[in-house]
Amino acid sequence: MFFNLQQMANPNYLSELNESQRAATLQVEGPVMIIAGAGSGKTRVLTYRIAHMIHLGLDAFNILALTFTNKAAREMKTRIANIVGEQESKNIWMGTFHSVFARILRSEAQLLGYPSNFTIYDTDDSKSLVKKIVKEFNLDDKVYKPNLILHRISSAKNNLISAANYAENTVIQQEDYQSKKPELGRIYLAYEKRCFQAGAMDFDDLLFKTNVLFRDFTEVLYRYQSKFQYILVDEYQDTNFSQYLILKKLAARFENICVVGDDAQSIYGFRGANIQNILNFKTEYPDVKVFKLEQNYRSTKNIVEAANSIINKNKDRIQKEVWTDNTQGDKLKIVKTLSDNEEGFEVANDIFNVKHSLQKNNQDFAVLYRTNSQSRAIEEALRKKDIAYRVYGGLSFYQRKEIKDLLAYFRLCVNPIDEEALKRVINLPKRGIGNTTLDKITLAASENQTSLWEVIQNPLKFGLKFPSALLGKLRSFHELIDTYHRLSPQIDAFQLASKIASASGVLKELYSDKTVEGTARYENVQELLNGIKEFVENDTVDSIIDLPEDLTIKTLDIFMRDIALLTDTDKNKNDTNVVSLMTIHAAKGLEFPYVYVVGMEENLFPSQMSINSRSDLEEERRLFYVAITRAEERVMLSYATSRYRWGTLTYCEPSRFLEELDPIYVQQNTGTHDAAKSFQSNFEGFSGGLNSNPNPFKSNLKKVDKTVLANSSDSDFSANAAIEVGQTVLHQRFGKGKVTEIDGNSGNKKATIQFDGIGKKQLLLKFAKLQVL
DNA sequence: AGTATCGTCGTTTTT
DNA sequence: CGACGATACT
């Protein structure tokens, strides 16, 4: 379009940036570090910077942009497409570290001895494999706990210590010996070998093997160095050593590397993220240009400054001063409750009140917590108030049993040597191939250094004397998988998936289960199949999965490539107007007008595991910083004095973080079951309650916040009681309207009003400021 | 081989 | 509390 060309010739987007944002955008060449405070327009800079590069005439094929989540990648891609057009933007390599390097590994897999359609083991697969190995080694699984072993292997991989290195390293041997786990090296070796034999990589392998690839095949490294002449990395503070080294190698030739991050928001240390990467970037590239984005466009002054008062308690940080031009806003409210259920009640109540008095949507609210298990009490309370919500994270769609079962079939058809997939489905639905049989097969496979699949193909060859009935069963299972395995390159993903679903008997079994859960499971499977259908039919422009350029038929193989890297958050859901419930980790990068942070208690937040080391505690504090800075308008922090944990009642102390907040930005409240109490009507709290509840913190209630008082002015309450259907009324925001309906009982009367030029609104008479005309 | 029941253990946070 | 594994029984 002509208009587009005009826009491209004269990019006006630069005028939408402030000075430091623009400077960072224009600095295209050389190493660049952008330290971006919370809400400072980081994504905007990244997007415009890439758009600008393309305007300058750089080839999109030479740009690599790495993000932290698939969602972030997708959003950025759309935004860039809006500026430079899709023709250009689609050629940019953009995605998470894991997805981008999985893609590269697939095309170079043969060099490492892997099939290009290798499976990606998720955490459950890895855990199950570790358990199996511990068992085979006859070790005590009380000592060799799968989670612990996995964590140990994971950190080894993230620090580029291979199984062989690990096993022969005397320092590590000492360490493991002292922690009474001398066999860890052997387990790691076995784990590594089994993954390889199953044609599988775990999450950490995707990065580890990329490093191996670049280390051992310099011509490959050279090729990708030449391709990715410009590299951009988002959320750099959350990268680990393995990722750091990949970047270092890739960027070595041109050194056009731009990292964006905020050391104050580094919250993935537990996963191996190394905050030193960002702290040391300057030393790494001495001629780096550093830009600081310090103006916050998201939150009120109270929120920004309260957050600053927290993060200033940390020692390890890059000096910067986040500030805002926004209004002062309301103080952060702290609410004390007696139990987790009451906490939920208070939160739901407050949401209800704000929603109706300020005419807000559900999607304006978020409830954030430290651990997923905390969502339950909140959910219950929201349900009682009839407030629509959605829990993010937790059990994702792809982690449900029925979905994993079917996916395991798909995995097996794509890659029959996938051991975890095979184990999962060989007796599902029941085929009379039980554990004893499987154990024998596993033993034979490991004795002969081959896959379970090989053994099943011809048990006799491996000396297994099974009764003929069993042989028949194995034979037909083998044939089932083999048929579809051979069919898989020829037909599209949906056709194949449907065939497998019915031929395997999975669909039938679920269909015959008429319980409520059974129907739900059946529907989930249908949803998965629909998703595959969509994948086949769509143009996949906005697909998360990058398709090979020379694609003629969308096979199941292609669909399965990145499925293990998808999380629930990446799935588009259509219920948009809902309150969001999620962990603080999951909330990173998001923003909401009203934010509730629940469970502000010692041993919960900060977590029990973190209070013994300064660096862990600092990470928790950064997490708290992230939580507060999600909010645009208001923050409510709550804690309970008792809560159920592991089914038993425990007593809790308020979190130290509450005390660390500078009291000028905070106001205390104790929870009561008073429906009128909310962000608006804080002032009720002043007259009541306080004396009876000794306050654990310095309170600063003398100053009365003007905004709060203004909002809670309720001079019109009595007038509203008289409102009737048919009357014409005036609302301060929506203007003139006609009352079409009234329902609810005296205290909670709700009026449906048709406003001129705005449409129908439902208002609670208790809160709406209406004037009868 | 499959199922029912009881005991165990654990909890951060996630690509 | 709830998931999972080991045990014992059909």
mmCIF file of C-alpha atoms in Angstrom, chain A residues 57-398:
data_model
loop_
_atom_site.group_PDB
_atom_site.id
_atom_site.type_symbol
_atom_site.label_atom_id
_atom_site.label_comp_id
_atom_site.label_asym_id
_atom_site.label_seq_id
_atom_site.Cartn_x
_atom_site.Cartn_y
_atom_site.Cartn_z
ATOM 1 C CA GLY A 57 17.623 -1.725 5.017
ATOM 2 C CA LEU A 58 18.952 -4.560 7.117
ATOM 3 C CA ASP A 59 17.782 -7.953 6.000
ATOM 4 C CA ALA A 60 15.219 -9.493 8.325
ATOM 5 C CA PHE A 61 16.891 -12.848 7.689
ATOM 6 C CA ASN A 62 19.910 -11.615 9.596
ATOM 7 C CA ILE A 63 18.032 -10.749 12.760
ATOM 8 C CA LEU A 64 17.618 -13.057 15.733
ATOM 9 C CA ALA A 65 15.379 -12.009 18.602
ATOM 10 C CA LEU A 66 15.186 -14.133 21.725
ATOM 11 C CA THR A 67 12.411 -13.770 24.237
ATOM 12 C CA PHE A 68 11.492 -15.421 27.474
ATOM 13 C CA THR A 69 8.089 -16.799 26.518
ATOM 14 C CA ASN A 70 6.417 -17.810 23.302
ATOM 15 C CA LYS A 71 3.717 -15.295 24.022
ATOM 16 C CA ALA A 72 6.179 -12.431 24.161
ATOM 17 C CA ALA A 73 7.638 -13.540 20.846
ATOM 18 C CA ARG A 74 4.270 -13.736 19.196
ATOM 19 C CA GLU A 75 3.210 -10.336 20.456
ATOM 20 C CA MET A 76 6.395 -8.710 19.354
ATOM 21 C CA LYS A 77 6.139 -10.264 15.946
ATOM 22 C CA THR A 78 2.632 -8.906 15.501
ATOM 23 C CA ARG A 79 3.673 -5.468 16.586
ATOM 24 C CA ILE A 80 6.627 -5.399 14.246
ATOM 25 C CA ALA A 81 4.438 -6.665 11.439
ATOM 26 C CA ASN A 82 2.152 -3.713 12.044
ATOM 27 C CA ILE A 83 5.001 -1.321 11.475
ATOM 28 C CA VAL A 84 7.044 -2.872 8.694
ATOM 29 C CA GLY A 85 4.545 -5.261 7.161
ATOM 30 C CA GLU A 86 4.351 -8.980 7.439
ATOM 31 C CA GLN A 87 6.393 -9.741 4.344
ATOM 32 C CA GLU A 88 9.435 -8.466 6.149
ATOM 33 C CA SER A 89 8.686 -9.379 9.718
ATOM 34 C CA LYS A 90 8.020 -13.032 9.054
ATOM 35 C CA ASN A 91 11.643 -13.577 8.148
ATOM 36 C CA ILE A 92 12.931 -12.567 11.531
ATOM 37 C CA TRP A 93 13.920 -15.475 13.733
ATOM 38 C CA MET A 94 12.052 -14.789 16.900
ATOM 39 C CA GLY A 95 11.222 -17.068 19.774
ATOM 40 C CA THR A 96 12.372 -18.441 23.082
ATOM 41 C CA PHE A 97 15.884 -19.780 23.483
ATOM 42 C CA HIS A 98 14.394 -23.227 23.684
ATOM 43 C CA SER A 99 12.291 -23.038 20.564
ATOM 44 C CA VAL A 100 14.893 -21.306 18.408
ATOM 45 C CA PHE A 101 17.673 -23.687 19.306
ATOM 46 C CA ALA A 102 15.400 -26.701 19.113
ATOM 47 C CA ARG A 103 14.818 -25.653 15.541
ATOM 48 C CA ILE A 104 18.505 -25.357 14.829
ATOM 49 C CA LEU A 105 19.220 -28.657 16.544
ATOM 50 C CA ARG A 106 16.646 -30.379 14.387
ATOM 51 C CA SER A 107 18.324 -29.306 11.215
ATOM 52 C CA GLU A 108 21.781 -30.239 12.492
ATOM 53 C CA ALA A 109 20.744 -33.270 14.520
ATOM 54 C CA GLN A 110 22.602 -35.837 12.436
ATOM 55 C CA LEU A 111 25.903 -34.244 13.382
ATOM 56 C CA LEU A 112 25.202 -35.091 16.984
ATOM 57 C CA GLY A 113 23.871 -38.532 16.202
ATOM 58 C CA TYR A 114 20.290 -37.603 16.905
ATOM 59 C CA PRO A 115 17.317 -38.052 14.600
ATOM 60 C CA SER A 116 15.955 -34.729 13.395
ATOM 61 C CA ASN A 117 12.556 -35.611 14.789
ATOM 62 C CA PHE A 118 13.938 -36.162 18.270
ATOM 63 C CA THR A 119 11.442 -36.017 21.102
ATOM 64 C CA ILE A 120 11.620 -33.282 23.699
ATOM 65 C CA TYR A 121 11.185 -34.819 27.133
ATOM 66 C CA ASP A 122 9.193 -32.702 29.521
ATOM 67 C CA THR A 123 9.860 -32.675 33.244
ATOM 68 C CA ASP A 124 7.550 -35.615 33.855
ATOM 69 C CA ASP A 125 9.350 -37.734 31.300
ATOM 70 C CA SER A 126 12.687 -36.851 32.818
ATOM 71 C CA LYS A 127 11.494 -37.635 36.294
ATOM 72 C CA SER A 128 10.069 -40.948 35.292
ATOM 73 C CA LEU A 129 13.312 -41.904 33.600
ATOM 74 C CA VAL A 130 15.329 -40.960 36.673
ATOM 75 C CA LYS A 131 13.063 -43.026 38.881
ATOM 76 C CA LYS A 132 13.497 -45.985 36.625
ATOM 77 C CA ILE A 133 17.270 -45.686 36.693
ATOM 78 C CA VAL A 134 17.378 -45.403 40.476
ATOM 79 C CA LYS A 135 15.306 -48.519 40.656
ATOM 80 C CA GLU A 136 17.459 -50.426 38.192
ATOM 81 C CA PHE A 137 20.551 -49.500 40.161
ATOM 82 C CA ASN A 138 18.857 -50.824 43.284
ATOM 83 C CA LEU A 139 19.351 -47.564 45.081
ATOM 84 C CA ASP A 140 17.220 -46.199 47.866
ATOM 85 C CA ASP A 141 14.805 -43.689 46.441
ATOM 86 C CA LYS A 142 14.554 -42.042 49.848
ATOM 87 C CA VAL A 143 18.152 -40.974 49.406
ATOM 88 C CA TYR A 144 18.124 -40.571 45.661
ATOM 89 C CA LYS A 145 15.030 -38.460 45.336
ATOM 90 C CA PRO A 146 14.095 -37.937 41.706
ATOM 91 C CA ASN A 147 13.474 -34.219 42.075
ATOM 92 C CA LEU A 148 16.803 -33.664 43.706
ATOM 93 C CA ILE A 149 18.680 -35.695 41.129
ATOM 94 C CA LEU A 150 16.945 -33.906 38.336
ATOM 95 C CA HIS A 151 17.842 -30.566 39.806
ATOM 96 C CA ARG A 152 21.432 -31.665 40.126
ATOM 97 C CA ILE A 153 21.582 -32.859 36.525
ATOM 98 C CA SER A 154 19.865 -29.733 35.362
ATOM 99 C CA SER A 155 22.317 -27.393 37.025
ATOM 100 C CA ALA A 156 25.184 -29.461 35.714
ATOM 101 C CA LYS A 157 23.856 -29.106 32.175
ATOM 102 C CA ASN A 158 23.193 -25.422 32.585
ATOM 103 C CA ASN A 159 26.810 -25.014 33.577
ATOM 104 C CA LEU A 160 27.902 -27.148 30.646
ATOM 105 C CA ILE A 161 29.134 -30.047 32.705
ATOM 106 C CA SER A 162 28.496 -33.211 30.729
ATOM 107 C CA ALA A 163 27.764 -36.528 32.353
ATOM 108 C CA ALA A 164 31.320 -37.682 31.642
ATOM 109 C CA ASN A 165 32.792 -34.475 33.079
ATOM 110 C CA TYR A 166 30.575 -34.818 36.094
ATOM 111 C CA ALA A 167 31.513 -38.409 36.783
ATOM 112 C CA GLU A 168 35.240 -37.826 36.609
ATOM 113 C CA ASN A 169 35.361 -34.491 38.386
ATOM 114 C CA THR A 170 36.933 -35.097 41.782
ATOM 115 C CA VAL A 171 35.500 -31.983 43.389
ATOM 116 C CA ILE A 172 31.989 -33.014 42.479
ATOM 117 C CA GLN A 173 32.703 -36.571 43.591
ATOM 118 C CA GLN A 174 33.715 -35.241 46.990
ATOM 119 C CA GLU A 175 30.585 -33.171 47.199
ATOM 120 C CA ASP A 176 28.288 -36.037 46.312
ATOM 121 C CA TYR A 177 30.162 -38.355 48.607
ATOM 122 C CA GLN A 178 29.661 -35.982 51.484
ATOM 123 C CA SER A 179 25.974 -35.642 50.783
ATOM 124 C CA LYS A 180 25.826 -39.463 50.787
ATOM 125 C CA LYS A 181 24.945 -39.672 47.147
ATOM 126 C CA PRO A 182 28.075 -41.076 45.523
ATOM 127 C CA GLU A 183 26.122 -42.654 42.692
ATOM 128 C CA LEU A 184 24.919 -39.387 41.216
ATOM 129 C CA GLY A 185 27.559 -39.453 38.510
ATOM 130 C CA ARG A 186 26.549 -42.916 37.428
ATOM 131 C CA ILE A 187 22.904 -41.913 37.375
ATOM 132 C CA TYR A 188 23.658 -38.862 35.257
ATOM 133 C CA LEU A 189 25.629 -41.027 32.822
ATOM 134 C CA ALA A 190 22.795 -43.526 32.571
ATOM 135 C CA TYR A 191 20.224 -40.778 32.193
ATOM 136 C CA GLU A 192 22.195 -39.226 29.398
ATOM 137 C CA LYS A 193 22.598 -42.514 27.620
ATOM 138 C CA ARG A 194 18.953 -43.435 27.893
ATOM 139 C CA CYS A 195 17.834 -40.091 26.530
ATOM 140 C CA PHE A 196 20.161 -40.529 23.608
ATOM 141 C CA GLN A 197 18.946 -44.046 22.938
ATOM 142 C CA ALA A 198 15.365 -42.855 23.024
ATOM 143 C CA GLY A 199 16.105 -40.094 20.563
ATOM 144 C CA ALA A 200 15.130 -37.582 23.206
ATOM 145 C CA MET A 201 16.411 -34.321 24.615
ATOM 146 C CA ASP A 202 15.240 -32.678 27.804
ATOM 147 C CA PHE A 203 14.779 -28.923 28.197
ATOM 148 C CA ASP A 204 18.333 -28.304 29.289
ATOM 149 C CA ASP A 205 19.690 -30.417 26.458
ATOM 150 C CA LEU A 206 18.268 -27.969 23.956
ATOM 151 C CA LEU A 207 20.764 -25.429 25.214
ATOM 152 C CA PHE A 208 23.501 -27.854 26.193
ATOM 153 C CA LYS A 209 23.559 -29.639 22.837
ATOM 154 C CA THR A 210 23.531 -26.321 21.023
ATOM 155 C CA ASN A 211 26.714 -25.491 22.852
ATOM 156 C CA VAL A 212 28.163 -28.856 21.924
ATOM 157 C CA LEU A 213 27.174 -28.289 18.332
ATOM 158 C CA PHE A 214 28.843 -24.892 18.197
ATOM 159 C CA ARG A 215 31.906 -26.182 20.015
ATOM 160 C CA ASP A 216 32.515 -29.271 17.908
ATOM 161 C CA PHE A 217 31.426 -28.054 14.510
ATOM 162 C CA THR A 218 32.988 -24.707 13.865
ATOM 163 C CA GLU A 219 31.672 -24.563 10.322
ATOM 164 C CA VAL A 220 28.155 -24.810 11.691
ATOM 165 C CA LEU A 221 28.854 -22.067 14.192
ATOM 166 C CA TYR A 222 30.294 -19.952 11.421
ATOM 167 C CA ARG A 223 27.177 -20.432 9.336
ATOM 168 C CA TYR A 224 24.884 -19.241 12.112
ATOM 169 C CA GLN A 225 27.215 -16.416 13.027
ATOM 170 C CA SER A 226 26.915 -15.160 9.470
ATOM 171 C CA LYS A 227 23.194 -15.568 9.476
ATOM 172 C CA PHE A 228 22.503 -13.831 12.761
ATOM 173 C CA GLN A 229 24.366 -10.595 12.277
ATOM 174 C CA TYR A 230 22.088 -8.786 14.664
ATOM 175 C CA ILE A 231 21.029 -10.382 17.915
ATOM 176 C CA LEU A 232 18.528 -9.061 20.424
ATOM 177 C CA VAL A 233 17.809 -10.649 23.766
ATOM 178 C CA ASP A 234 14.895 -9.814 25.998
ATOM 179 C CA GLU A 235 14.855 -10.525 29.751
ATOM 180 C CA TYR A 236 18.600 -10.943 29.746
ATOM 181 C CA GLN A 237 18.676 -10.994 33.532
ATOM 182 C CA ASP A 238 17.081 -14.430 33.417
ATOM 183 C CA THR A 239 19.612 -16.160 31.198
ATOM 184 C CA ASN A 240 21.861 -18.925 32.487
ATOM 185 C CA PHE A 241 25.464 -19.762 31.742
ATOM 186 C CA SER A 242 24.573 -22.077 28.904
ATOM 187 C CA GLN A 243 22.520 -19.366 27.223
ATOM 188 C CA TYR A 244 25.200 -16.803 27.877
ATOM 189 C CA LEU A 245 27.766 -18.904 26.073
ATOM 190 C CA ILE A 246 25.543 -19.550 23.080
ATOM 191 C CA LEU A 247 25.055 -15.809 22.727
ATOM 192 C CA LYS A 248 28.711 -15.116 23.162
ATOM 193 C CA LYS A 249 29.618 -17.547 20.407
ATOM 194 C CA LEU A 250 26.921 -16.447 18.024
ATOM 195 C CA ALA A 251 27.742 -12.787 18.438
ATOM 196 C CA ALA A 252 31.500 -13.206 18.324
ATOM 197 C CA ARG A 253 31.837 -12.287 14.685
ATOM 198 C CA PHE A 254 29.830 -9.057 14.441
ATOM 199 C CA GLU A 255 29.283 -8.174 18.080
ATOM 200 C CA ASN A 256 25.947 -6.643 17.208
ATOM 201 C CA ILE A 257 24.290 -7.840 20.335
ATOM 202 C CA CYS A 258 21.644 -5.968 22.209
ATOM 203 C CA VAL A 259 20.496 -7.239 25.567
ATOM 204 C CA VAL A 260 17.522 -5.822 27.392
ATOM 205 C CA GLY A 261 16.716 -6.513 30.973
ATOM 206 C CA ASP A 262 16.261 -5.363 34.493
ATOM 207 C CA ASP A 263 18.486 -6.802 37.164
ATOM 208 C CA ALA A 264 15.806 -5.853 39.676
ATOM 209 C CA GLN A 265 13.463 -8.319 38.029
ATOM 210 C CA SER A 266 15.696 -11.366 37.936
ATOM 211 C CA ILE A 267 13.552 -14.078 39.471
ATOM 212 C CA TYR A 268 14.634 -17.323 37.878
ATOM 213 C CA GLY A 269 17.777 -18.065 39.819
ATOM 214 C CA PHE A 270 16.285 -21.353 40.981
ATOM 215 C CA ARG A 271 16.302 -22.463 37.379
ATOM 216 C CA GLY A 272 19.922 -21.617 36.869
ATOM 217 C CA ALA A 273 19.507 -18.028 35.716
ATOM 218 C CA ASN A 274 22.616 -16.112 36.547
ATOM 219 C CA ILE A 275 22.165 -12.476 37.389
ATOM 220 C CA GLN A 276 25.881 -11.985 36.879
ATOM 221 C CA ASN A 277 25.289 -12.239 33.136
ATOM 222 C CA ILE A 278 23.709 -8.824 33.120
ATOM 223 C CA LEU A 279 25.855 -7.400 35.888
ATOM 224 C CA ASN A 280 29.007 -8.389 33.990
ATOM 225 C CA PHE A 281 27.919 -7.509 30.494
ATOM 226 C CA LYS A 282 29.957 -4.340 30.636
ATOM 227 C CA THR A 283 33.136 -6.237 31.371
ATOM 228 C CA GLU A 284 32.332 -8.712 28.661
ATOM 229 C CA TYR A 285 31.985 -6.023 26.000
ATOM 230 C CA PRO A 286 34.047 -3.028 27.114
ATOM 231 C CA ASP A 287 32.813 -0.794 24.315
ATOM 232 C CA VAL A 288 29.175 -1.486 25.167
ATOM 233 C CA LYS A 289 26.706 1.375 24.961
ATOM 234 C CA VAL A 290 24.473 1.376 28.003
ATOM 235 C CA PHE A 291 21.029 2.943 28.031
ATOM 236 C CA LYS A 292 18.823 3.239 31.041
ATOM 237 C CA LEU A 293 15.081 3.509 30.768
ATOM 238 C CA GLU A 294 13.995 4.949 34.061
ATOM 239 C CA GLN A 295 10.683 6.613 33.415
ATOM 240 C CA ASN A 296 7.791 4.406 34.385
ATOM 241 C CA TYR A 297 4.632 4.884 32.333
ATOM 242 C CA ARG A 298 2.611 2.215 34.047
ATOM 243 C CA SER A 299 2.020 2.975 37.691
ATOM 244 C CA THR A 300 1.146 5.746 40.100
ATOM 245 C CA LYS A 301 3.797 7.521 42.128
ATOM 246 C CA ASN A 302 2.847 5.635 45.259
ATOM 247 C CA ILE A 303 3.335 2.308 43.538
ATOM 248 C CA VAL A 304 6.614 3.212 41.876
ATOM 249 C CA GLU A 305 8.086 4.679 45.019
ATOM 250 C CA ALA A 306 6.887 1.898 47.271
ATOM 251 C CA ALA A 307 8.500 -0.565 44.879
ATOM 252 C CA ASN A 308 11.709 1.443 44.918
ATOM 253 C CA SER A 309 11.740 1.400 48.681
ATOM 254 C CA ILE A 310 11.724 -2.383 48.523
ATOM 255 C CA ILE A 311 14.335 -2.945 45.874
ATOM 256 C CA ASN A 312 16.722 -0.498 47.537
ATOM 257 C CA LYS A 313 17.177 -3.064 50.272
ATOM 258 C CA ASN A 314 19.042 -5.305 47.842
ATOM 259 C CA LYS A 315 22.800 -5.084 47.543
ATOM 260 C CA ASP A 316 23.506 -6.642 44.156
ATOM 261 C CA ARG A 317 22.111 -4.177 41.704
ATOM 262 C CA ILE A 318 22.794 -1.785 38.896
ATOM 263 C CA GLN A 319 22.208 1.763 40.034
ATOM 264 C CA LYS A 320 19.110 3.325 38.573
ATOM 265 C CA GLU A 321 16.251 5.518 39.667
ATOM 266 C CA VAL A 322 12.821 4.613 38.385
ATOM 267 C CA TRP A 323 10.414 7.529 38.483
ATOM 268 C CA THR A 324 7.057 8.488 37.050
ATOM 269 C CA ASP A 325 5.098 11.482 35.897
ATOM 270 C CA ASN A 326 1.823 9.775 36.718
ATOM 271 C CA THR A 327 -0.495 10.878 39.484
ATOM 272 C CA GLN A 328 0.186 10.181 43.117
ATOM 273 C CA GLY A 329 -2.595 7.616 43.311
ATOM 274 C CA ASP A 330 -3.708 5.632 46.303
ATOM 275 C CA LYS A 331 -1.505 4.187 48.956
ATOM 276 C CA LEU A 332 -0.846 0.490 49.014
ATOM 277 C CA LYS A 333 -3.335 -1.172 51.253
ATOM 278 C CA ILE A 334 -2.333 -3.896 53.672
ATOM 279 C CA VAL A 335 -5.052 -6.193 54.900
ATOM 280 C CA LYS A 336 -4.774 -8.626 57.769
ATOM 281 C CA THR A 337 -7.103 -11.601 57.892
ATOM 282 C CA LEU A 338 -7.512 -14.535 60.221
ATOM 283 C CA SER A 339 -7.410 -17.353 57.716
ATOM 284 C CA ASP A 340 -6.737 -18.147 54.098
ATOM 285 C CA ASN A 341 -10.458 -18.368 53.464
ATOM 286 C CA GLU A 342 -11.091 -14.977 54.935
ATOM 287 C CA GLU A 343 -8.275 -13.634 52.824
ATOM 288 C CA GLY A 344 -10.013 -14.967 49.757
ATOM 289 C CA PHE A 345 -13.232 -13.409 50.930
ATOM 290 C CA GLU A 346 -11.627 -10.009 51.409
ATOM 291 C CA VAL A 347 -10.036 -10.090 47.996
ATOM 292 C CA ALA A 348 -13.207 -11.185 46.238
ATOM 293 C CA ASN A 349 -15.155 -8.590 48.130
ATOM 294 C CA ASP A 350 -12.821 -5.827 47.213
ATOM 295 C CA ILE A 351 -12.843 -6.826 43.579
ATOM 296 C CA PHE A 352 -16.612 -6.900 43.657
ATOM 297 C CA ASN A 353 -16.817 -3.452 45.170
ATOM 298 C CA VAL A 354 -14.253 -1.782 42.946
ATOM 299 C CA LYS A 355 -15.774 -3.425 39.937
ATOM 300 C CA HIS A 356 -19.213 -2.051 40.595
ATOM 301 C CA SER A 357 -18.377 1.316 42.037
ATOM 302 C CA LEU A 358 -15.848 2.219 39.375
ATOM 303 C CA GLN A 359 -17.455 0.217 36.582
ATOM 304 C CA LYS A 360 -14.394 -1.863 35.967
ATOM 305 C CA ASN A 361 -14.135 -5.100 34.044
ATOM 306 C CA ASN A 362 -13.006 -8.395 35.449
ATOM 307 C CA GLN A 363 -9.930 -8.233 33.286
ATOM 308 C CA ASP A 364 -8.736 -5.167 35.181
ATOM 309 C CA PHE A 365 -7.944 -7.321 38.210
ATOM 310 C CA ALA A 366 -5.224 -9.789 39.010
ATOM 311 C CA VAL A 367 -4.594 -11.846 42.101
ATOM 312 C CA LEU A 368 -0.965 -12.847 42.473
ATOM 313 C CA TYR A 369 0.511 -15.421 44.793
ATOM 314 C CA ARG A 370 3.780 -17.132 45.563
ATOM 315 C CA THR A 371 2.696 -20.736 45.114
ATOM 316 C CA ASN A 372 0.085 -22.283 42.860
ATOM 317 C CA SER A 373 -1.664 -24.025 45.723
ATOM 318 C CA GLN A 374 -2.807 -20.675 47.072
ATOM 319 C CA SER A 375 -5.256 -20.236 44.235
ATOM 320 C CA ARG A 376 -7.867 -22.495 45.785
ATOM 321 C CA ALA A 377 -9.108 -20.224 48.535
ATOM 322 C CA ILE A 378 -9.257 -17.306 46.118
ATOM 323 C CA GLU A 379 -11.128 -19.347 43.542
ATOM 324 C CA GLU A 380 -13.746 -20.384 46.040
ATOM 325 C CA ALA A 381 -14.338 -16.834 47.158
ATOM 326 C CA LEU A 382 -14.595 -15.551 43.602
ATOM 327 C CA ARG A 383 -17.054 -18.284 42.699
ATOM 328 C CA LYS A 384 -19.255 -17.338 45.611
ATOM 329 C CA LYS A 385 -19.325 -13.780 44.366
ATOM 330 C CA ASP A 386 -20.005 -14.916 40.828
ATOM 331 C CA ILE A 387 -16.894 -13.268 39.500
ATOM 332 C CA ALA A 388 -15.435 -14.913 36.417
ATOM 333 C CA TYR A 389 -11.777 -15.812 36.750
ATOM 334 C CA ARG A 390 -9.084 -17.861 35.128
ATOM 335 C CA VAL A 391 -6.215 -19.606 36.808
ATOM 336 C CA TYR A 392 -3.056 -19.380 34.748
ATOM 337 C CA GLY A 393 -0.357 -21.977 35.071
ATOM 338 C CA GLY A 394 -0.928 -24.852 37.415
ATOM 339 C CA LEU A 395 -2.027 -27.902 35.508
ATOM 340 C CA SER A 396 -1.833 -26.828 31.932
ATOM 341 C CA PHE A 397 -3.874 -28.277 29.149
ATOM 342 C CA TYR A 398 -0.915 -30.211 27.869
#
